[in-house]
mmCIF file of C-alpha atoms in Angstrom:
data_model
loop_
_atom_site.group_PDB
_atom_site.id
_atom_site.type_symbol
_atom_site.label_atom_id
_atom_site.label_comp_id
_atom_site.label_asym_id
_atom_site.label_seq_id
_atom_site.Cartn_x
_atom_site.Cartn_y
_atom_site.Cartn_z
ATOM 1 C CA MET A 13 125.115 136.817 119.566
ATOM 2 C CA SER A 14 123.053 139.280 117.457
ATOM 3 C CA THR A 15 126.114 139.679 115.173
ATOM 4 C CA ILE A 16 126.213 135.983 114.747
ATOM 5 C CA ALA A 17 122.558 135.839 114.009
ATOM 6 C CA ALA A 18 122.964 138.550 111.509
ATOM 7 C CA GLY A 19 125.823 136.893 109.897
ATOM 8 C CA VAL A 20 123.721 133.744 109.414
ATOM 9 C CA ALA A 21 121.040 135.811 107.925
ATOM 10 C CA THR A 22 123.238 137.360 105.297
ATOM 11 C CA THR A 23 124.699 134.126 104.246
ATOM 12 C CA GLY A 24 121.203 132.744 104.294
ATOM 13 C CA HIS A 25 122.241 130.274 101.444
ATOM 14 C CA GLU A 26 124.628 128.298 103.639
ATOM 15 C CA LYS A 27 122.191 128.230 106.489
ATOM 16 C CA HIS A 28 119.537 126.780 104.122
ATOM 17 C CA VAL A 29 121.971 124.025 102.967
ATOM 18 C CA SER A 30 122.586 122.713 106.452
ATOM 19 C CA ASP A 31 118.877 123.032 107.398
ATOM 20 C CA TYR A 32 118.076 121.103 104.248
ATOM 21 C CA ILE A 33 120.175 118.015 105.215
ATOM 22 C CA GLY A 34 118.964 118.193 108.792
ATOM 23 C CA ALA A 35 115.265 118.468 107.831
ATOM 24 C CA LYS A 36 115.521 115.382 105.647
ATOM 25 C CA VAL A 37 117.457 113.367 108.221
ATOM 26 C CA GLY A 38 114.804 114.222 110.808
ATOM 27 C CA MET A 39 112.067 112.985 108.206
ATOM 28 C CA TRP A 40 113.851 109.769 107.596
ATOM 29 C CA LEU A 41 114.114 109.187 111.350
ATOM 30 C CA PHE A 42 110.444 109.641 111.718
ATOM 31 C CA LEU A 43 109.746 107.295 108.844
ATOM 32 C CA PHE A 44 111.880 104.735 110.763
ATOM 33 C CA THR A 45 109.475 104.952 113.755
ATOM 34 C CA GLU A 46 106.616 104.556 111.347
ATOM 35 C CA LEU A 47 108.388 101.465 109.889
ATOM 36 C CA LEU A 48 108.705 99.952 113.368
ATOM 37 C CA LEU A 49 104.998 100.797 114.298
ATOM 38 C CA PHE A 50 103.858 98.985 111.055
ATOM 39 C CA GLY A 51 106.622 96.313 111.569
ATOM 40 C CA GLY A 52 105.091 95.423 114.918
ATOM 41 C CA LEU A 53 101.697 94.875 113.279
ATOM 42 C CA PHE A 54 103.090 92.823 110.522
ATOM 43 C CA LEU A 55 104.962 90.716 113.117
ATOM 44 C CA VAL A 56 101.654 90.058 114.908
ATOM 45 C CA TYR A 57 100.074 89.208 111.518
ATOM 46 C CA SER A 58 102.846 86.791 110.689
ATOM 47 C CA VAL A 59 102.738 84.839 113.993
ATOM 48 C CA TYR A 60 98.898 84.566 113.838
ATOM 49 C CA ARG A 61 99.083 83.458 110.185
ATOM 50 C CA ALA A 62 101.526 80.734 111.098
ATOM 51 C CA MET A 63 99.261 79.598 113.976
ATOM 52 C CA TYR A 64 95.882 79.813 112.047
ATOM 53 C CA HIS A 65 96.942 79.180 108.486
ATOM 54 C CA THR A 66 93.871 77.668 107.167
ATOM 55 C CA ASP A 67 91.442 80.127 108.792
ATOM 56 C CA PHE A 68 93.385 83.045 107.349
ATOM 57 C CA HIS A 69 93.142 81.409 103.929
ATOM 58 C CA THR A 70 89.380 81.091 104.317
ATOM 59 C CA ALA A 71 88.900 84.709 105.559
ATOM 60 C CA ALA A 72 91.136 86.212 102.929
ATOM 61 C CA LYS A 73 89.074 84.618 100.064
ATOM 62 C CA GLU A 74 86.196 87.128 101.000
ATOM 63 C CA LEU A 75 88.378 90.250 100.331
ATOM 64 C CA ASN A 76 87.796 91.796 96.949
ATOM 65 C CA VAL A 77 91.081 91.437 95.021
ATOM 66 C CA THR A 78 90.010 93.752 92.193
ATOM 67 C CA LEU A 79 89.228 96.590 94.625
ATOM 68 C CA GLY A 80 92.625 95.919 96.370
ATOM 69 C CA ALA A 81 94.372 95.974 93.055
ATOM 70 C CA VAL A 82 92.810 99.138 91.765
ATOM 71 C CA ASN A 83 93.832 100.827 95.065
ATOM 72 C CA THR A 84 97.376 99.595 94.631
ATOM 73 C CA ILE A 85 97.540 101.156 91.142
ATOM 74 C CA ILE A 86 95.894 104.413 92.559
ATOM 75 C CA LEU A 87 98.536 104.593 95.184
ATOM 76 C CA LEU A 88 101.378 103.799 92.844
ATOM 77 C CA THR A 89 100.299 106.538 90.394
ATOM 78 C CA SER A 90 99.966 109.056 93.342
ATOM 79 C CA SER A 91 103.566 108.304 94.205
ATOM 80 C CA LEU A 92 104.533 109.060 90.552
ATOM 81 C CA THR A 93 102.659 112.407 90.440
ATOM 82 C CA MET A 94 104.206 113.171 94.011
ATOM 83 C CA ALA A 95 107.650 112.434 92.860
ATOM 84 C CA CYS A 96 107.064 114.456 89.570
ATOM 85 C CA SER A 97 105.693 117.341 91.606
ATOM 86 C CA ILE A 98 108.866 117.642 93.618
ATOM 87 C CA SER A 99 110.936 117.617 90.357
ATOM 88 C CA ALA A 100 108.608 120.289 88.937
ATOM 89 C CA THR A 101 109.350 122.521 91.948
ATOM 90 C CA GLN A 102 113.054 121.835 91.622
ATOM 91 C CA ARG A 103 112.886 122.975 88.104
ATOM 92 C CA GLY A 104 111.038 126.092 88.996
ATOM 93 C CA ASN A 105 107.792 125.056 87.227
ATOM 94 C CA ARG A 106 105.406 126.172 89.910
ATOM 95 C CA LYS A 107 102.156 125.587 88.074
ATOM 96 C CA LEU A 108 102.889 122.010 87.047
ATOM 97 C CA SER A 109 104.103 121.264 90.610
ATOM 98 C CA ILE A 110 100.747 122.545 91.878
ATOM 99 C CA LEU A 111 98.868 120.621 89.302
ATOM 100 C CA LEU A 112 100.720 117.369 90.157
ATOM 101 C CA LEU A 113 100.250 117.874 93.820
ATOM 102 C CA VAL A 114 96.449 118.343 93.503
ATOM 103 C CA MET A 115 96.314 115.281 91.388
ATOM 104 C CA THR A 116 98.307 113.397 94.267
ATOM 105 C CA ALA A 117 95.778 114.556 96.839
ATOM 106 C CA LEU A 118 92.866 113.458 94.545
ATOM 107 C CA PHE A 119 94.366 109.981 94.065
ATOM 108 C CA GLY A 120 94.597 109.706 97.974
ATOM 109 C CA ILE A 121 91.021 110.712 98.213
ATOM 110 C CA ALA A 122 90.018 108.234 95.576
ATOM 111 C CA PHE A 123 91.850 105.623 97.485
ATOM 112 C CA LEU A 124 89.838 106.427 100.553
ATOM 113 C CA VAL A 125 86.555 106.388 98.730
ATOM 114 C CA ASN A 126 87.435 102.868 97.456
ATOM 115 C CA LYS A 127 88.311 101.931 100.989
ATOM 116 C CA TYR A 128 84.998 103.218 102.241
ATOM 117 C CA PHE A 129 82.951 101.088 99.769
ATOM 118 C CA GLU A 130 85.154 98.152 100.611
ATOM 119 C CA TRP A 131 84.532 98.433 104.348
ATOM 120 C CA GLY A 132 80.975 99.337 103.796
ATOM 121 C CA ALA A 133 80.376 96.094 101.875
ATOM 122 C CA LYS A 134 82.012 94.140 104.659
ATOM 123 C CA PHE A 135 79.838 95.904 107.261
ATOM 124 C CA GLN A 136 76.739 95.162 105.304
ATOM 125 C CA HIS A 137 77.808 91.357 105.471
ATOM 126 C CA GLY A 138 78.031 91.744 109.272
ATOM 127 C CA ILE A 139 81.872 91.385 109.197
ATOM 128 C CA TYR A 140 83.220 94.086 111.606
ATOM 129 C CA PRO A 141 85.138 93.903 114.924
ATOM 130 C CA GLY A 142 82.727 92.839 117.644
ATOM 131 C CA SER A 143 79.913 91.766 115.397
ATOM 132 C CA ASP A 144 77.861 88.793 116.372
ATOM 133 C CA GLN A 145 78.202 87.189 112.906
ATOM 134 C CA LEU A 146 82.125 87.500 113.101
ATOM 135 C CA GLY A 147 81.959 86.110 116.723
ATOM 136 C CA MET A 148 80.566 82.817 115.560
ATOM 137 C CA ARG A 149 83.475 82.220 113.143
ATOM 138 C CA GLU A 150 86.762 80.410 113.780
ATOM 139 C CA ASN A 151 89.372 82.063 115.966
ATOM 140 C CA GLY A 152 91.750 82.652 113.108
ATOM 141 C CA GLU A 153 89.244 84.400 110.907
ATOM 142 C CA ILE A 154 88.277 86.705 113.709
ATOM 143 C CA LEU A 155 91.961 87.490 114.161
ATOM 144 C CA PHE A 156 92.279 87.893 110.349
ATOM 145 C CA TYR A 157 89.654 90.608 110.286
ATOM 146 C CA GLY A 158 90.847 92.243 113.452
ATOM 147 C CA LEU A 159 94.253 92.654 111.895
ATOM 148 C CA TYR A 160 92.662 93.643 108.588
ATOM 149 C CA TYR A 161 90.658 96.482 110.138
ATOM 150 C CA MET A 162 93.537 97.567 112.354
ATOM 151 C CA MET A 163 96.212 97.627 109.631
ATOM 152 C CA THR A 164 94.165 98.965 106.799
ATOM 153 C CA GLY A 165 92.583 101.510 109.250
ATOM 154 C CA LEU A 166 95.944 102.718 110.398
ATOM 155 C CA HIS A 167 97.126 102.909 106.818
ATOM 156 C CA GLY A 168 93.975 104.771 105.999
ATOM 157 C CA LEU A 169 94.569 107.137 108.694
ATOM 158 C CA HIS A 170 97.999 107.811 107.255
ATOM 159 C CA VAL A 171 96.490 108.666 103.890
ATOM 160 C CA ILE A 172 93.938 111.119 105.447
ATOM 161 C CA VAL A 173 97.072 112.838 107.276
ATOM 162 C CA GLY A 174 98.913 112.747 103.974
ATOM 163 C CA VAL A 175 95.995 114.490 101.966
ATOM 164 C CA LEU A 176 95.853 117.082 104.976
ATOM 165 C CA LEU A 177 99.499 117.579 104.638
ATOM 166 C CA PHE A 178 99.206 118.203 100.902
ATOM 167 C CA SER A 179 96.725 120.970 101.515
ATOM 168 C CA VAL A 180 99.257 122.703 103.686
ATOM 169 C CA VAL A 181 101.998 122.097 101.125
ATOM 170 C CA LEU A 182 99.707 123.410 98.534
ATOM 171 C CA LEU A 183 99.047 126.685 100.377
ATOM 172 C CA PHE A 184 102.818 127.018 100.776
ATOM 173 C CA LEU A 185 103.183 126.533 97.012
ATOM 174 C CA VAL A 186 100.649 129.099 96.059
ATOM 175 C CA LYS A 187 102.025 131.660 98.461
ATOM 176 C CA LYS A 188 105.460 130.934 96.921
ATOM 177 C CA LYS A 189 107.004 129.959 100.184
ATOM 178 C CA ILE A 190 108.048 126.570 98.596
ATOM 179 C CA HIS A 191 110.171 127.369 95.457
ATOM 180 C CA GLN A 192 113.196 126.260 93.518
ATOM 181 C CA GLU A 193 115.520 127.287 96.288
ATOM 182 C CA ASN A 194 113.482 126.050 99.206
ATOM 183 C CA PHE A 195 111.593 122.866 98.797
ATOM 184 C CA VAL A 196 112.373 120.601 101.719
ATOM 185 C CA LEU A 197 108.708 120.726 102.956
ATOM 186 C CA ILE A 198 107.409 119.291 99.713
ATOM 187 C CA GLU A 199 110.173 116.720 99.494
ATOM 188 C CA ASN A 200 109.580 115.582 103.036
ATOM 189 C CA SER A 201 105.838 115.207 102.343
ATOM 190 C CA GLY A 202 106.875 113.338 99.411
ATOM 191 C CA LEU A 203 108.986 110.945 101.482
ATOM 192 C CA TYR A 204 106.065 110.463 103.904
ATOM 193 C CA TRP A 205 103.680 109.708 101.114
ATOM 194 C CA HIS A 206 106.066 107.195 99.464
ATOM 195 C CA LEU A 207 106.299 105.434 102.888
ATOM 196 C CA VAL A 208 102.596 105.036 103.029
ATOM 197 C CA ASP A 209 102.756 103.573 99.561
ATOM 198 C CA ILE A 210 105.424 101.077 100.580
ATOM 199 C CA ILE A 211 103.230 99.987 103.498
ATOM 200 C CA TRP A 212 100.382 99.366 101.068
ATOM 201 C CA ILE A 213 102.721 97.331 98.786
ATOM 202 C CA PHE A 214 103.134 94.904 101.634
ATOM 203 C CA LEU A 215 99.504 94.995 102.864
ATOM 204 C CA PHE A 216 98.051 94.148 99.587
ATOM 205 C CA PRO A 217 99.482 90.836 98.891
ATOM 206 C CA LEU A 218 99.468 89.829 102.624
ATOM 207 C CA PHE A 219 95.733 90.528 102.949
ATOM 208 C CA TYR A 220 94.219 90.174 99.538
ATOM 209 C CA LEU A 221 96.377 87.589 97.824
ATOM 210 C CA ILE A 222 96.487 84.698 100.154
ATOM 211 C CA THR A 223 95.691 81.641 98.134
ATOM 212 C CA MET B 11 134.566 124.983 93.519
ATOM 213 C CA LYS B 12 134.986 121.662 91.494
ATOM 214 C CA GLU B 13 136.831 120.158 94.452
ATOM 215 C CA TYR B 14 133.834 121.110 96.719
ATOM 216 C CA GLU B 15 131.407 119.285 94.533
ATOM 217 C CA GLY B 16 133.468 116.167 94.391
ATOM 218 C CA LYS B 17 133.495 116.143 98.198
ATOM 219 C CA ALA B 18 129.890 116.851 98.369
ATOM 220 C CA ASN B 19 129.121 113.870 96.047
ATOM 221 C CA GLY B 20 131.484 111.714 98.134
ATOM 222 C CA GLY B 21 129.355 112.488 101.162
ATOM 223 C CA SER B 22 132.175 113.877 103.484
ATOM 224 C CA THR B 23 130.697 117.325 103.433
ATOM 225 C CA GLY B 24 132.301 118.061 106.901
ATOM 226 C CA PHE B 25 131.250 121.428 108.336
ATOM 227 C CA GLN B 26 132.180 123.553 105.412
ATOM 228 C CA PRO B 27 129.404 125.307 103.426
ATOM 229 C CA VAL B 28 128.551 123.247 100.491
ATOM 230 C CA LYS B 29 126.788 124.351 97.196
ATOM 231 C CA ASN B 30 123.178 123.397 97.391
ATOM 232 C CA GLU B 31 123.363 120.324 95.270
ATOM 233 C CA TYR B 32 120.475 118.117 94.462
ATOM 234 C CA HIS B 33 119.800 115.813 91.530
ATOM 235 C CA VAL B 34 116.632 116.703 89.570
ATOM 236 C CA ILE B 35 115.341 113.336 88.379
ATOM 237 C CA PRO B 36 113.818 113.353 84.802
ATOM 238 C CA TYR B 37 110.104 112.816 84.566
ATOM 239 C CA ARG B 38 110.827 109.855 82.149
ATOM 240 C CA THR B 39 112.869 108.089 84.892
ATOM 241 C CA TYR B 40 109.808 108.211 87.118
ATOM 242 C CA ALA B 41 107.457 107.116 84.381
ATOM 243 C CA MET B 42 109.750 103.997 83.900
ATOM 244 C CA VAL B 43 109.683 103.261 87.559
ATOM 245 C CA TRP B 44 105.904 103.519 87.594
ATOM 246 C CA ILE B 45 105.666 101.117 84.728
ATOM 247 C CA GLY B 46 107.950 98.674 86.541
ATOM 248 C CA LEU B 47 105.760 99.065 89.692
ATOM 249 C CA ALA B 48 102.479 98.342 87.762
ATOM 250 C CA VAL B 49 104.044 95.332 85.936
ATOM 251 C CA LEU B 50 105.168 93.869 89.370
ATOM 252 C CA THR B 51 101.655 94.419 90.782
ATOM 253 C CA GLY B 52 100.468 92.336 87.889
ATOM 254 C CA VAL B 53 103.123 89.697 88.543
ATOM 255 C CA THR B 54 102.250 89.388 92.221
ATOM 256 C CA ILE B 55 98.386 88.878 91.453
ATOM 257 C CA TRP B 56 99.388 86.340 88.722
ATOM 258 C CA VAL B 57 101.848 84.382 91.037
ATOM 259 C CA ALA B 58 99.337 84.319 93.918
ATOM 260 C CA GLY B 59 96.997 82.339 91.502
ATOM 261 C CA ILE B 60 99.536 79.473 91.086
ATOM 262 C CA PRO B 61 99.550 76.945 93.782
ATOM 263 C CA LEU B 62 103.156 76.904 95.019
ATOM 264 C CA GLY B 63 102.336 75.942 98.720
ATOM 265 C CA ARG B 64 104.692 77.918 101.087
ATOM 266 C CA PHE B 65 106.520 79.534 98.158
ATOM 267 C CA ASN B 66 103.550 81.640 97.447
ATOM 268 C CA VAL B 67 104.286 83.806 100.559
ATOM 269 C CA LEU B 68 107.880 83.959 99.733
ATOM 270 C CA ALA B 69 107.271 85.058 96.167
ATOM 271 C CA ALA B 70 104.707 87.764 97.410
ATOM 272 C CA LEU B 71 107.217 89.013 99.875
ATOM 273 C CA LEU B 72 110.025 89.153 97.330
ATOM 274 C CA ILE B 73 107.958 90.988 94.788
ATOM 275 C CA ALA B 74 106.850 93.441 97.424
ATOM 276 C CA THR B 75 110.369 94.069 98.504
ATOM 277 C CA ALA B 76 111.498 94.757 94.811
ATOM 278 C CA LYS B 77 108.644 97.167 94.618
ATOM 279 C CA ALA B 78 109.581 98.784 97.860
ATOM 280 C CA GLY B 79 113.156 99.043 96.621
ATOM 281 C CA LEU B 80 111.992 100.755 93.458
ATOM 282 C CA VAL B 81 110.019 103.344 95.452
ATOM 283 C CA LEU B 82 112.962 103.828 97.975
ATOM 284 C CA PHE B 83 115.674 104.195 95.426
ATOM 285 C CA PHE B 84 113.872 106.304 92.833
ATOM 286 C CA PHE B 85 110.886 107.986 94.241
ATOM 287 C CA MET B 86 112.586 108.588 97.577
ATOM 288 C CA HIS B 87 115.801 109.519 95.906
ATOM 289 C CA LEU B 88 117.907 107.088 97.939
ATOM 290 C CA LEU B 89 119.863 106.306 94.935
ATOM 291 C CA TYR B 90 121.117 110.010 94.616
ATOM 292 C CA GLU B 91 121.436 110.680 98.355
ATOM 293 C CA THR B 92 124.725 110.881 100.397
ATOM 294 C CA THR B 93 126.153 108.031 102.348
ATOM 295 C CA LEU B 94 124.514 109.148 105.494
ATOM 296 C CA PHE B 95 121.005 108.459 104.079
ATOM 297 C CA ARG B 96 122.083 105.162 102.679
ATOM 298 C CA LEU B 97 123.490 104.078 106.052
ATOM 299 C CA LEU B 98 120.360 105.138 108.111
ATOM 300 C CA LEU B 99 117.894 102.806 106.272
ATOM 301 C CA PRO B 100 119.982 99.499 106.872
ATOM 302 C CA VAL B 101 119.982 100.449 110.627
ATOM 303 C CA ALA B 102 116.145 100.619 110.707
ATOM 304 C CA LEU B 103 115.792 97.464 108.604
ATOM 305 C CA ILE B 104 118.238 95.461 110.780
ATOM 306 C CA THR B 105 116.455 96.517 113.787
ATOM 307 C CA LEU B 106 113.102 95.399 112.450
ATOM 308 C CA ALA B 107 114.585 92.130 111.066
ATOM 309 C CA SER B 108 115.998 91.421 114.433
ATOM 310 C CA ILE B 109 112.787 91.883 116.147
ATOM 311 C CA ILE B 110 110.947 89.655 113.618
ATOM 312 C CA GLY B 111 113.790 87.064 113.577
ATOM 313 C CA LEU B 112 113.996 86.827 117.449
ATOM 314 C CA THR B 113 110.115 86.425 117.804
ATOM 315 C CA PHE B 114 110.129 83.629 115.328
ATOM 316 C CA PHE B 115 113.152 81.981 116.892
ATOM 317 C CA ASP B 116 111.136 81.939 120.140
ATOM 318 C CA PHE B 117 107.783 80.982 118.386
ATOM 319 C CA SER B 118 109.092 78.230 116.289
ATOM 320 C CA PHE B 119 110.579 76.233 119.020
ATOM 321 C CA ARG B 120 107.655 76.303 121.404
#
């Protein structure tokens, strides 16, 4: 047993290759569970939207399209810096990779700050789950805001997790544990971040752009 | 060695050790994709302002799907991955589509 282990260790390159593909398949499988998690919420959204079409329309008018659009651009740009950060690691350009990763994390934080102000404004107007003011509205509007807080909240939680993940990846990059020959951690973090971006790509038109 | 690489690109790597191959995508490609995504964001806001009735939802979903495709194929490297990765995604999407489809099949005829 030990000889086999030693054999693997000496031909570390081959071991790395098989790990590399396995790690990525694992990440994709995890992303599919995320897809189904949000997919379920999108399903609830679409059924209630079909049932309360006009209420959804009325409620959605109150959302700030500009803030939503700005957040869309912020997330799209963060995906760009993330993808470039991985490319930089693959090229062996560690400093650039670190810079781009920090930028990605900052974009993530900027997204959350915007979200804070957006939710804050809604709270000030008395629109939050369980509030008296929201309770007096039509059923469909209550459902719209329930789904809005649930879905953007769960998405926001994913952004927070992403930023925390980036700080770990950053540490690995600084300590040179992620480098040109071993970059699956940063690549998988990127895959996660891009999925979070894709979910927002669907959330934005479905909540902010109902005419 | 050449043969190996050909096999690796074809996706049938088997159990043989394969050279650690990956495509480094140029920054320029990513920048182009980003421009495409930003333009599509503008288009989806613009289309939402035009009253098209039920086609507004359809347009929004089509544009969002196009944007998701750009992210998947370029940012998430799906275009450059082996067959395994490209086969996995449809499995997940068909599962999700079945769940949504069957629910609406029930909901629409109540």
